[in-house]
Amino acid sequence: MKKLILCFLIAFLSTFFLSANFYASSTQAQSENIAQLASSVELVTVDLSNNRITIGQNPYFKNIKEPKIFRFAEIDKAPLLLVNKTHPVNKDFYNPNSIDLTDKLPTTKNNLKLASEAAQALIDLFCAAKNDGIKNLTIVSAYRSYNYQNNLHNRKIDFYLKQGKSLNEAKKLAATVVALPGTSEHQTSLAVDFSSREILKNGGLEQNFESTPEGIWLRDNAYKFGFILRYPADKQSITGIIYEPWHFRYLGKPHSEIIYKNKFCLEEYIDYLKKNKKIEYTSENGQKFLIHYLENIRNIKEIEVWAYTGQAIGASLDNTGGLILTLEVE
Ligand SMILES: [Zn+2]
């Protein structure tokens, strides 16, 4: 009996010290609400031979569940992909898990497709906008195929050629305004271009969207639905794309909130995760998340995530060779 009590005592104390260590780091916030986890607690092990990633090593955590399995086809098309000039996707990249939103949301398109997770978030966003009195929000573009993007890009080059630019100049200028095929986020089914009915009616410039009620509302609220303003005015040197107040990108929560609160752009956020490897984040509504960045996960085909310390809510490749795991701590 004494032995049994001793066992329980050791188990209890171990749990207590590990937990204390685990959460002590939350006071060492580096950026808003972000804390780097204490490195003394090793939470993630990667077993590439079995394609298994285990999160949480403490045997005294009682909430062990069945593993959540993420197939490669999912994590390869998941919301945290970085797509830009240096990290393109290939010609055949297509998210098969897309939804047609043409009849569900106000749009000027007759074929409006978005990845299903992003589509649901967008429907919620429109609902909230309406409740806040934002009535003229409309969508002018979502999924665009490689070929469609190629046509857009070539048309822009022609436009600059007609203005008397050399072919080289025309190509350079076109690339800052219309992404090269393979480097457009629209091919991922995770990006949305918005406008307002007022702007469309008056033939106003897209840049004016930032000062419309719709543009202002989106800038301040899109993160609550998993979207970010992807090309901010002060990040042009990093994104390589002009300020686009209309272009929003779905990443999911809590990533959109972390980016919004810390004024990151996506490139900076991926770098931040790469440097810190594990971060803990408490969202504005009090949910606690753990985000793990695992490098060099290029060839993995299937991942089992055994999340002993929380609930796995996302696994996404980042298109730079890393895998980002998102867990909600219970
Ligand atoms: Zn766009």
mmCIF file of C-alpha atoms in Angstrom, residues 47-201:
data_model
loop_
_atom_site.group_PDB
_atom_site.id
_atom_site.type_symbol
_atom_site.label_atom_id
_atom_site.label_comp_id
_atom_site.label_asym_id
_atom_site.label_seq_id
_atom_site.Cartn_x
_atom_site.Cartn_y
_atom_site.Cartn_z
ATOM 1 C CA ASP A 47 9.843 9.029 -36.150
ATOM 2 C CA LEU A 48 10.261 9.221 -39.904
ATOM 3 C CA SER A 49 10.603 5.455 -40.365
ATOM 4 C CA ASN A 50 7.080 4.990 -39.025
ATOM 5 C CA ASN A 51 5.764 8.346 -40.238
ATOM 6 C CA ARG A 52 4.754 9.099 -36.709
ATOM 7 C CA ILE A 53 4.997 12.355 -34.876
ATOM 8 C CA THR A 54 4.338 12.141 -31.176
ATOM 9 C CA ILE A 55 3.482 15.205 -29.215
ATOM 10 C CA GLY A 56 3.809 14.996 -25.466
ATOM 11 C CA GLN A 57 6.111 12.558 -23.708
ATOM 12 C CA ASN A 58 4.820 12.728 -20.199
ATOM 13 C CA PRO A 59 3.137 9.391 -19.376
ATOM 14 C CA TYR A 60 1.112 11.006 -16.613
ATOM 15 C CA PHE A 61 -1.032 13.057 -18.936
ATOM 16 C CA LYS A 62 -4.345 11.267 -18.741
ATOM 17 C CA ASN A 63 -6.022 12.560 -21.874
ATOM 18 C CA ILE A 64 -4.429 10.143 -24.323
ATOM 19 C CA LYS A 65 -6.629 9.739 -27.346
ATOM 20 C CA GLU A 66 -6.569 7.976 -30.654
ATOM 21 C CA PRO A 67 -4.035 9.525 -33.003
ATOM 22 C CA LYS A 68 -5.229 12.081 -35.477
ATOM 23 C CA ILE A 69 -3.995 11.099 -38.901
ATOM 24 C CA PHE A 70 -3.064 13.685 -41.492
ATOM 25 C CA ARG A 71 -2.556 12.316 -45.002
ATOM 26 C CA PHE A 72 0.107 13.829 -47.190
ATOM 27 C CA ALA A 73 -2.507 14.905 -49.747
ATOM 28 C CA GLU A 74 -4.076 17.044 -47.012
ATOM 29 C CA ILE A 75 -0.968 18.548 -45.443
ATOM 30 C CA ASP A 76 0.406 19.296 -48.902
ATOM 31 C CA LYS A 77 -2.657 21.453 -49.643
ATOM 32 C CA ALA A 78 -3.195 22.799 -46.132
ATOM 33 C CA PRO A 79 -3.632 26.478 -45.232
ATOM 34 C CA LEU A 80 -0.096 27.426 -44.156
ATOM 35 C CA LEU A 81 1.596 27.085 -47.529
ATOM 36 C CA LEU A 82 3.871 29.968 -48.404
ATOM 37 C CA VAL A 83 3.488 30.794 -52.076
ATOM 38 C CA ASN A 84 5.570 33.593 -53.570
ATOM 39 C CA LYS A 85 8.237 34.229 -56.204
ATOM 40 C CA THR A 86 10.813 32.112 -54.405
ATOM 41 C CA HIS A 87 8.338 29.419 -53.326
ATOM 42 C CA PRO A 88 6.098 28.612 -56.290
ATOM 43 C CA VAL A 89 3.688 25.707 -56.616
ATOM 44 C CA ASN A 90 3.780 23.518 -59.692
ATOM 45 C CA LYS A 91 1.519 23.736 -62.696
ATOM 46 C CA ASP A 92 -0.665 20.840 -61.545
ATOM 47 C CA PHE A 93 -1.185 22.050 -57.998
ATOM 48 C CA TYR A 94 -4.906 21.971 -57.325
ATOM 49 C CA ASN A 95 -6.815 21.618 -54.079
ATOM 50 C CA PRO A 96 -9.407 18.907 -54.823
ATOM 51 C CA ASN A 97 -11.191 19.731 -51.600
ATOM 52 C CA SER A 98 -12.717 22.921 -52.998
ATOM 53 C CA ILE A 99 -16.243 24.230 -52.781
ATOM 54 C CA ASP A 100 -18.207 26.258 -55.313
ATOM 55 C CA LEU A 101 -19.448 29.447 -53.640
ATOM 56 C CA THR A 102 -20.968 31.118 -56.689
ATOM 57 C CA ASP A 103 -24.568 30.909 -55.451
ATOM 58 C CA LYS A 104 -23.723 31.324 -51.776
ATOM 59 C CA LEU A 105 -21.958 34.693 -51.626
ATOM 60 C CA PRO A 106 -22.094 38.001 -53.526
ATOM 61 C CA THR A 107 -19.648 37.809 -56.406
ATOM 62 C CA THR A 108 -18.974 39.129 -59.876
ATOM 63 C CA LYS A 109 -17.665 35.703 -60.937
ATOM 64 C CA ASN A 110 -19.641 32.847 -62.358
ATOM 65 C CA ASN A 111 -17.244 30.238 -61.031
ATOM 66 C CA LEU A 112 -16.147 31.038 -57.492
ATOM 67 C CA LYS A 113 -14.170 28.241 -55.844
ATOM 68 C CA LEU A 114 -12.341 28.094 -52.534
ATOM 69 C CA ALA A 115 -10.807 25.367 -50.334
ATOM 70 C CA SER A 116 -13.599 23.987 -48.149
ATOM 71 C CA GLU A 117 -12.160 25.160 -44.805
ATOM 72 C CA ALA A 118 -11.584 28.652 -46.195
ATOM 73 C CA ALA A 119 -15.014 28.658 -47.857
ATOM 74 C CA GLN A 120 -16.796 27.973 -44.562
ATOM 75 C CA ALA A 121 -14.749 30.695 -42.851
ATOM 76 C CA LEU A 122 -15.639 33.113 -45.649
ATOM 77 C CA ILE A 123 -19.356 32.416 -45.230
ATOM 78 C CA ASP A 124 -18.980 33.184 -41.491
ATOM 79 C CA LEU A 125 -17.067 36.364 -42.345
ATOM 80 C CA PHE A 126 -19.853 37.591 -44.631
ATOM 81 C CA CYS A 127 -22.430 36.885 -41.909
ATOM 82 C CA ALA A 128 -20.474 38.925 -39.354
ATOM 83 C CA ALA A 129 -19.926 41.768 -41.838
ATOM 84 C CA LYS A 130 -23.651 41.943 -42.517
ATOM 85 C CA ASN A 131 -24.374 42.043 -38.782
ATOM 86 C CA ASP A 132 -21.950 44.966 -38.492
ATOM 87 C CA GLY A 133 -23.819 46.864 -41.216
ATOM 88 C CA ILE A 134 -21.317 46.110 -44.002
ATOM 89 C CA LYS A 135 -23.648 45.435 -46.905
ATOM 90 C CA ASN A 136 -21.653 46.079 -50.088
ATOM 91 C CA LEU A 137 -18.878 43.544 -49.707
ATOM 92 C CA THR A 138 -18.403 41.412 -52.802
ATOM 93 C CA ILE A 139 -15.873 38.920 -54.151
ATOM 94 C CA VAL A 140 -14.128 39.496 -57.451
ATOM 95 C CA SER A 141 -11.750 36.526 -57.450
ATOM 96 C CA ALA A 142 -10.914 33.344 -55.520
ATOM 97 C CA TYR A 143 -9.415 30.193 -57.104
ATOM 98 C CA ARG A 144 -7.502 30.826 -60.327
ATOM 99 C CA SER A 145 -5.892 28.060 -62.355
ATOM 100 C CA TYR A 146 -2.282 28.165 -63.541
ATOM 101 C CA ASN A 147 -3.421 28.801 -67.126
ATOM 102 C CA TYR A 148 -5.778 31.588 -66.127
ATOM 103 C CA GLN A 149 -2.963 33.258 -64.171
ATOM 104 C CA ASN A 150 -0.678 32.833 -67.172
ATOM 105 C CA ASN A 151 -3.172 34.724 -69.366
ATOM 106 C CA LEU A 152 -3.542 37.508 -66.786
ATOM 107 C CA HIS A 153 0.208 37.853 -66.569
ATOM 108 C CA ASN A 154 0.723 37.938 -70.342
ATOM 109 C CA ARG A 155 -1.993 40.559 -70.715
ATOM 110 C CA LYS A 156 -0.179 42.751 -68.191
ATOM 111 C CA ILE A 157 3.081 42.395 -70.114
ATOM 112 C CA ASP A 158 1.242 43.470 -73.311
ATOM 113 C CA PHE A 159 -0.173 46.460 -71.435
ATOM 114 C CA TYR A 160 3.332 47.698 -70.538
ATOM 115 C CA LEU A 161 4.696 46.938 -74.020
ATOM 116 C CA LYS A 162 1.963 49.153 -75.488
ATOM 117 C CA GLN A 163 3.125 51.914 -73.138
ATOM 118 C CA GLY A 164 6.499 51.740 -74.879
ATOM 119 C CA LYS A 165 8.422 49.721 -72.271
ATOM 120 C CA SER A 166 11.052 47.222 -73.346
ATOM 121 C CA LEU A 167 10.181 43.526 -73.002
ATOM 122 C CA ASN A 168 12.456 43.231 -69.967
ATOM 123 C CA GLU A 169 10.932 46.271 -68.278
ATOM 124 C CA ALA A 170 7.419 45.117 -69.142
ATOM 125 C CA LYS A 171 8.083 41.696 -67.595
ATOM 126 C CA LYS A 172 9.527 43.236 -64.443
ATOM 127 C CA LEU A 173 6.649 45.668 -63.999
ATOM 128 C CA ALA A 174 4.027 43.009 -64.735
ATOM 129 C CA ALA A 175 5.503 40.719 -62.069
ATOM 130 C CA THR A 176 4.940 43.307 -59.320
ATOM 131 C CA VAL A 177 1.270 43.702 -60.240
ATOM 132 C CA VAL A 178 0.151 40.273 -61.468
ATOM 133 C CA ALA A 179 1.887 37.259 -59.977
ATOM 134 C CA LEU A 180 3.749 34.921 -62.315
ATOM 135 C CA PRO A 181 1.870 31.661 -62.899
ATOM 136 C CA GLY A 182 2.774 29.235 -60.108
ATOM 137 C CA THR A 183 3.511 32.082 -57.697
ATOM 138 C CA SER A 184 -0.080 33.249 -57.231
ATOM 139 C CA GLU A 185 -1.865 32.382 -54.010
ATOM 140 C CA HIS A 186 -5.072 32.172 -56.006
ATOM 141 C CA GLN A 187 -3.937 28.800 -57.387
ATOM 142 C CA THR A 188 -4.019 27.388 -53.829
ATOM 143 C CA SER A 189 -7.773 28.077 -53.411
ATOM 144 C CA LEU A 190 -6.896 29.971 -50.227
ATOM 145 C CA ALA A 191 -6.950 33.584 -51.466
ATOM 146 C CA VAL A 192 -9.834 35.977 -52.012
ATOM 147 C CA ASP A 193 -9.984 39.361 -53.765
ATOM 148 C CA PHE A 194 -12.726 41.590 -52.394
ATOM 149 C CA SER A 195 -14.342 44.739 -53.627
ATOM 150 C CA SER A 196 -17.324 46.842 -52.707
ATOM 151 C CA ARG A 197 -20.381 47.261 -54.907
ATOM 152 C CA GLU A 198 -19.875 51.052 -54.732
ATOM 153 C CA ILE A 199 -16.364 50.795 -56.159
ATOM 154 C CA LEU A 200 -17.491 48.439 -58.909
ATOM 155 C CA LYS A 201 -20.439 50.682 -59.823
#
